[in-house]
Every structure is written in C-alpha cells, then in structure tokens.
C-alpha cells in the first residue's frame, strides 16, 4: 500500500522516516513545496491553494492515504481537501493539546508552533476543548522552521522555551510543527529530563494503520 506524506519543507521527511519504521509493509512517498515555504506566515486560503497544488503527485501516484505532515496545512486545508478528494484518506497533524494537558502535573504547557497555527480556528478550538484550567504558553518560534529548513538547526534559539519552563513551571513542551521534530533532542536537552517533549509521529502512524486497514477490509 502506498502512503503519501506532504509538508511544505523538510519536516515531512522526519515523519516519513518514522512511518517507514512503524509501517514497513507500506511504500511511503513524499512531496514538498519548498519554493513556497514557510507556510506559517501565509493566509489560510493561500495555504489551502498551495497544499492542493503540491499534493497532486501523491494523488496521481494513487496513494491510499496522504499525511499532511504540517500543522499549518492541516488547519487550513484538510477539510476542503477531504471534500475535493473523497476517495482519499487524509491524515492531519494537530498540536497535541489534549495529551499534553492530560499528562501535565503542573497544568502548564508550552506549545511551539508557527504563527499561522496559533492563529488558526482549529488550534483555538483545541484549547477550548482540552486546555480548560491549563496555562498554555506560546513562545515566539517564527523563524524556527526557516532556520531548520536551511540546515541551521543547531542555531535555533531555545531560550524562550527554557525561560517558559523555568518561570512558569511548565512540565510539557509540544512540538507543533514537523520541522521541529528535527530538534527534539535539542529541546529535550535544553529543558531537562523532568519535562516531557511531545511530537505526533507515532500517533500519525497509528491513524494511518487504522485507515488503511479499514480501506483494505472494505476492499
């Protein structure tokens, strides 16, 4: 079975690599839109239009499922894409507000995300649904994706995250952009062993497995 993974830049490659480990029976192919990244500062309409254009090779390849390995693209485009292509299963990424809020003992979490994700209606809804009574700190990560995309991951400034953890006793950090998966180890080292750092690769694999198993059963 063929699985497609889309991201605006190299973040999706981290997700694809993890999917290949967890779903060895699947053939995982990728597509990106590096000429137009980062998506994080664009409008929802523009993100939808760019995403739709960029996934055409995955649709043409007959992918049974397409992972939008981009929180910004998921927030702006996944629902209209499901309408546009009802025969394709789309799996999106969402900031892990629900699991972070559930495991936080101090009831303070840090969400590292692009400006577009933080502005999105879906993100605001996730906070309303799952973060009642939880303090959500959103440090400025505006330049992170571009810094990582241009192979300067070691130059990402983590000071705002470290200060949030220390000042507010946050005990969970959510990496809400696939580019940030590349610096998970850096973040873990910076915030220390008592802070949990969450990213959704394993949850994505589980959802892909469920969708493809259901499709195979129907077939």
CSV table of C-alpha atoms in Angstrom, one decimal:
chain,number,residue,atom,x,y,z
A,1,UNK,CA,0.0,0.0,0.0
A,2,UNK,CA,1.3,3.5,-0.9
A,3,UNK,CA,1.2,6.2,1.7
A,4,UNK,CA,1.9,9.9,0.8
A,5,UNK,CA,3.5,12.4,3.1
A,6,UNK,CA,3.3,16.1,2.4
A,7,UNK,CA,5.0,19.0,4.1
A,8,UNK,CA,6.0,22.5,3.0
A,9,UNK,CA,9.6,21.6,3.5
A,10,UNK,CA,11.9,19.0,5.1
A,11,UNK,CA,9.9,18.5,8.2
A,12,UNK,CA,7.8,15.8,6.5
A,13,UNK,CA,10.9,13.7,5.9
A,14,UNK,CA,11.2,13.1,9.6
A,15,UNK,CA,7.6,11.9,9.7
A,16,UNK,CA,8.1,9.8,6.6
A,17,UNK,CA,11.2,8.1,8.1
A,18,UNK,CA,9.2,7.2,11.3
A,19,UNK,CA,6.3,5.9,9.2
A,20,UNK,CA,8.7,3.6,7.3
A,21,UNK,CA,9.9,2.2,10.6
A,22,UNK,CA,6.4,1.7,12.0
A,23,UNK,CA,4.7,0.6,8.8
A,24,UNK,CA,7.4,-1.5,7.0
A,25,UNK,CA,4.8,-3.1,4.7
A,26,UNK,CA,3.8,0.3,3.2
A,27,UNK,CA,5.6,2.2,0.5
A,28,UNK,CA,6.0,5.8,1.8
A,29,UNK,CA,6.5,8.6,-0.8
A,30,UNK,CA,6.9,12.3,-0.1
A,31,UNK,CA,6.1,15.6,-1.7
A,32,UNK,CA,7.0,19.1,-0.5
A,33,UNK,CA,6.7,22.8,-1.5
A,34,UNK,CA,10.0,24.2,-0.7
A,35,UNK,CA,9.7,27.2,-3.1
A,36,UNK,CA,6.8,28.5,-1.0
A,37,UNK,CA,7.8,27.6,2.5
A,38,UNK,CA,7.4,28.6,5.2
A,39,UNK,CA,3.7,28.3,5.3
A,40,UNK,CA,3.4,29.7,8.8
A,41,UNK,CA,3.1,33.3,7.8
A,42,UNK,CA,0.5,32.8,4.9
A,43,UNK,CA,-3.3,33.1,5.0
A,44,UNK,CA,-5.5,30.1,5.2
A,45,UNK,CA,-6.8,30.5,1.7
A,46,UNK,CA,-3.2,30.6,0.3
A,47,UNK,CA,-2.1,27.6,2.4
A,48,UNK,CA,-5.1,25.6,1.0
A,49,UNK,CA,-4.3,26.6,-2.6
A,50,UNK,CA,-0.6,25.8,-2.3
A,51,UNK,CA,-1.2,22.5,-0.5
A,52,UNK,CA,-3.8,21.3,-3.1
A,53,UNK,CA,-1.3,22.0,-5.9
A,54,UNK,CA,1.6,20.4,-4.1
A,55,UNK,CA,-0.2,17.1,-3.3
A,56,UNK,CA,-1.1,16.4,-6.9
A,57,UNK,CA,1.9,14.0,-7.5
A,58,UNK,CA,0.7,12.0,-4.4
A,59,UNK,CA,-2.8,11.8,-5.8
A,60,UNK,CA,-1.5,10.8,-9.2
A,61,UNK,CA,0.5,8.1,-7.6
A,62,UNK,CA,-2.6,6.6,-6.2
A,63,UNK,CA,-1.8,6.9,-2.5
A,64,UNK,CA,-4.4,5.3,-0.3
A,65,UNK,CA,-3.7,7.8,2.4
A,66,UNK,CA,-2.0,11.2,2.4
A,67,UNK,CA,-0.5,12.6,5.6
A,68,UNK,CA,-0.5,16.4,5.8
A,69,UNK,CA,2.7,16.5,7.9
A,70,UNK,CA,2.3,20.2,8.5
A,71,UNK,CA,0.2,21.7,11.3
A,72,UNK,CA,-0.4,24.8,9.3
A,73,UNK,CA,-1.6,22.9,6.2
A,74,UNK,CA,-3.8,20.7,8.3
A,75,UNK,CA,-5.5,23.6,10.0
A,76,UNK,CA,-6.2,25.4,6.7
A,77,UNK,CA,-6.6,22.6,4.1
A,78,UNK,CA,-7.6,19.2,5.4
A,79,UNK,CA,-11.3,19.7,5.5
A,80,UNK,CA,-11.6,21.2,2.0
A,81,UNK,CA,-9.3,18.5,0.6
A,82,UNK,CA,-11.5,15.8,2.1
A,83,UNK,CA,-14.3,17.4,0.2
A,84,UNK,CA,-12.3,17.7,-3.0
A,85,UNK,CA,-11.0,14.1,-2.9
A,86,UNK,CA,-13.5,12.0,-1.0
A,87,UNK,CA,-11.8,8.7,-2.1
A,88,UNK,CA,-8.5,9.6,-0.5
A,89,UNK,CA,-7.9,9.3,3.3
A,90,UNK,CA,-6.3,12.4,4.7
A,91,UNK,CA,-4.4,12.3,8.0
A,92,UNK,CA,-3.6,15.6,9.5
A,93,UNK,CA,-1.4,16.9,12.3
A,94,UNK,CA,-2.7,18.8,15.2
A,95,UNK,CA,-0.9,20.4,18.1
A,96,UNK,CA,-1.0,17.8,20.9
A,97,UNK,CA,-3.0,19.9,23.3
A,98,UNK,CA,-5.2,17.1,24.5
A,99,UNK,CA,-2.4,14.6,25.5
A,100,UNK,CA,-0.2,17.4,26.9
A,101,UNK,CA,-3.0,18.8,29.1
A,102,UNK,CA,-3.8,15.3,30.3
A,103,UNK,CA,-0.2,14.4,31.4
A,104,UNK,CA,0.8,17.8,32.8
A,105,UNK,CA,1.0,17.7,36.6
A,106,UNK,CA,1.7,21.5,36.9
A,107,UNK,CA,-1.1,22.3,34.4
A,108,UNK,CA,1.2,24.5,32.5
A,109,UNK,CA,2.3,23.5,29.0
A,110,UNK,CA,4.5,25.2,26.3
A,111,UNK,CA,3.3,25.0,22.6
A,112,UNK,CA,5.9,25.6,20.0
A,113,UNK,CA,4.1,26.4,16.7
A,114,UNK,CA,4.0,28.7,13.7
A,115,UNK,CA,2.1,32.0,13.8
A,116,UNK,CA,-0.5,30.5,11.3
A,117,UNK,CA,-1.1,27.5,13.5
A,118,UNK,CA,-1.5,29.7,16.6
A,119,UNK,CA,-4.0,31.9,14.7
A,120,UNK,CA,-6.0,29.0,13.3
A,121,UNK,CA,-9.6,28.3,14.3
A,122,UNK,CA,-8.7,24.7,14.9
A,123,UNK,CA,-5.9,25.5,17.3
A,124,UNK,CA,-8.2,27.8,19.2
A,125,UNK,CA,-10.9,25.1,19.3
A,126,UNK,CA,-8.4,22.6,20.7
A,127,UNK,CA,-7.5,24.9,23.5
A,128,UNK,CA,-11.2,25.5,24.3
A,129,UNK,CA,-11.9,21.7,24.2
A,130,UNK,CA,-8.9,20.3,26.1
A,131,UNK,CA,-7.0,23.0,27.9
A,132,UNK,CA,-9.5,24.3,30.4
A,133,UNK,CA,-7.7,25.0,33.6
A,134,UNK,CA,-4.3,24.7,31.8
A,135,UNK,CA,-2.0,27.6,31.2
A,136,UNK,CA,-0.7,27.4,27.6
A,137,UNK,CA,2.4,29.4,26.9
A,138,UNK,CA,3.2,30.1,23.2
A,139,UNK,CA,6.8,31.3,22.7
A,140,UNK,CA,7.8,33.1,19.5
A,141,UNK,CA,9.0,30.4,17.1
A,142,UNK,CA,8.5,32.4,14.0
A,143,UNK,CA,12.0,31.8,12.5
A,144,UNK,CA,12.5,28.2,13.6
A,145,UNK,CA,11.1,26.4,10.5
A,146,UNK,CA,13.2,28.5,8.1
A,147,UNK,CA,16.3,28.1,10.2
A,148,UNK,CA,15.9,24.3,10.3
A,149,UNK,CA,14.9,24.2,6.6
A,150,UNK,CA,18.2,25.9,5.7
A,151,UNK,CA,20.2,23.3,7.6
A,152,UNK,CA,21.0,25.5,10.6
A,153,UNK,CA,19.1,23.5,13.2
A,154,UNK,CA,21.9,24.0,15.7
A,155,UNK,CA,21.3,27.7,15.6
A,156,UNK,CA,17.6,27.6,16.7
A,157,UNK,CA,17.3,29.8,19.8
A,158,UNK,CA,15.6,27.8,22.5
A,159,UNK,CA,15.9,30.5,25.2
A,160,UNK,CA,12.2,31.5,25.2
A,161,UNK,CA,11.2,27.8,25.7
A,162,UNK,CA,13.7,27.4,28.5
A,163,UNK,CA,12.5,30.6,30.2
A,164,UNK,CA,8.9,29.5,29.9
A,165,UNK,CA,9.7,26.2,31.6
A,166,UNK,CA,11.7,27.8,34.4
A,167,UNK,CA,9.4,30.8,35.0
A,168,UNK,CA,6.1,29.1,34.8
A,169,UNK,CA,7.0,25.5,35.9
A,170,UNK,CA,5.8,24.1,32.6
A,171,UNK,CA,6.3,20.3,32.5
A,172,UNK,CA,5.3,19.5,28.9
A,173,UNK,CA,6.5,21.0,25.6
A,174,UNK,CA,4.5,20.4,22.5
A,175,UNK,CA,6.4,20.5,19.1
A,176,UNK,CA,3.5,21.6,16.8
A,177,UNK,CA,5.4,21.8,13.6
A,178,UNK,CA,7.1,18.9,11.8
A,179,UNK,CA,10.2,20.9,11.2
A,180,UNK,CA,10.7,21.0,15.0
A,181,UNK,CA,10.9,17.2,15.1
A,182,UNK,CA,14.5,17.6,13.8
A,183,UNK,CA,15.4,19.4,17.0
A,184,UNK,CA,13.5,17.3,19.5
A,185,UNK,CA,16.7,16.1,21.1
A,186,UNK,CA,18.0,19.7,21.4
A,187,UNK,CA,14.8,20.7,23.1
A,188,UNK,CA,14.9,17.8,25.5
A,189,UNK,CA,18.4,18.6,26.4
A,190,UNK,CA,17.6,22.3,26.9
A,191,UNK,CA,14.5,21.9,29.1
A,192,UNK,CA,15.9,18.9,31.2
A,193,UNK,CA,14.7,15.4,32.0
A,194,UNK,CA,11.7,16.4,34.1
A,195,UNK,CA,9.9,18.0,31.1
A,196,UNK,CA,8.1,15.8,28.6
A,197,UNK,CA,8.5,16.8,24.9
A,198,UNK,CA,5.7,15.6,22.7
A,199,UNK,CA,5.5,15.2,18.9
A,200,UNK,CA,2.9,13.2,17.0
A,201,UNK,CA,4.8,10.7,14.7
A,202,UNK,CA,3.7,7.6,16.5
A,203,UNK,CA,0.1,8.8,16.7
A,204,UNK,CA,0.1,9.5,12.9
A,205,UNK,CA,1.3,6.0,12.2
A,206,UNK,CA,-1.4,4.5,14.3
A,207,UNK,CA,-4.1,6.6,12.5
A,208,UNK,CA,-2.7,5.6,9.1
A,209,UNK,CA,-2.7,2.0,10.1
A,210,UNK,CA,-6.3,2.2,11.2
A,211,UNK,CA,-7.4,4.0,8.0
A,212,UNK,CA,-5.5,1.7,5.6
A,213,UNK,CA,-6.8,-1.4,7.5
A,214,UNK,CA,-10.3,-0.2,7.2
A,215,UNK,CA,-9.9,0.5,3.5
A,216,UNK,CA,-8.4,-3.0,2.9
A,217,UNK,CA,-11.3,-4.5,4.8
A,218,UNK,CA,-13.8,-2.6,2.6
A,219,UNK,CA,-11.9,-3.7,-0.5
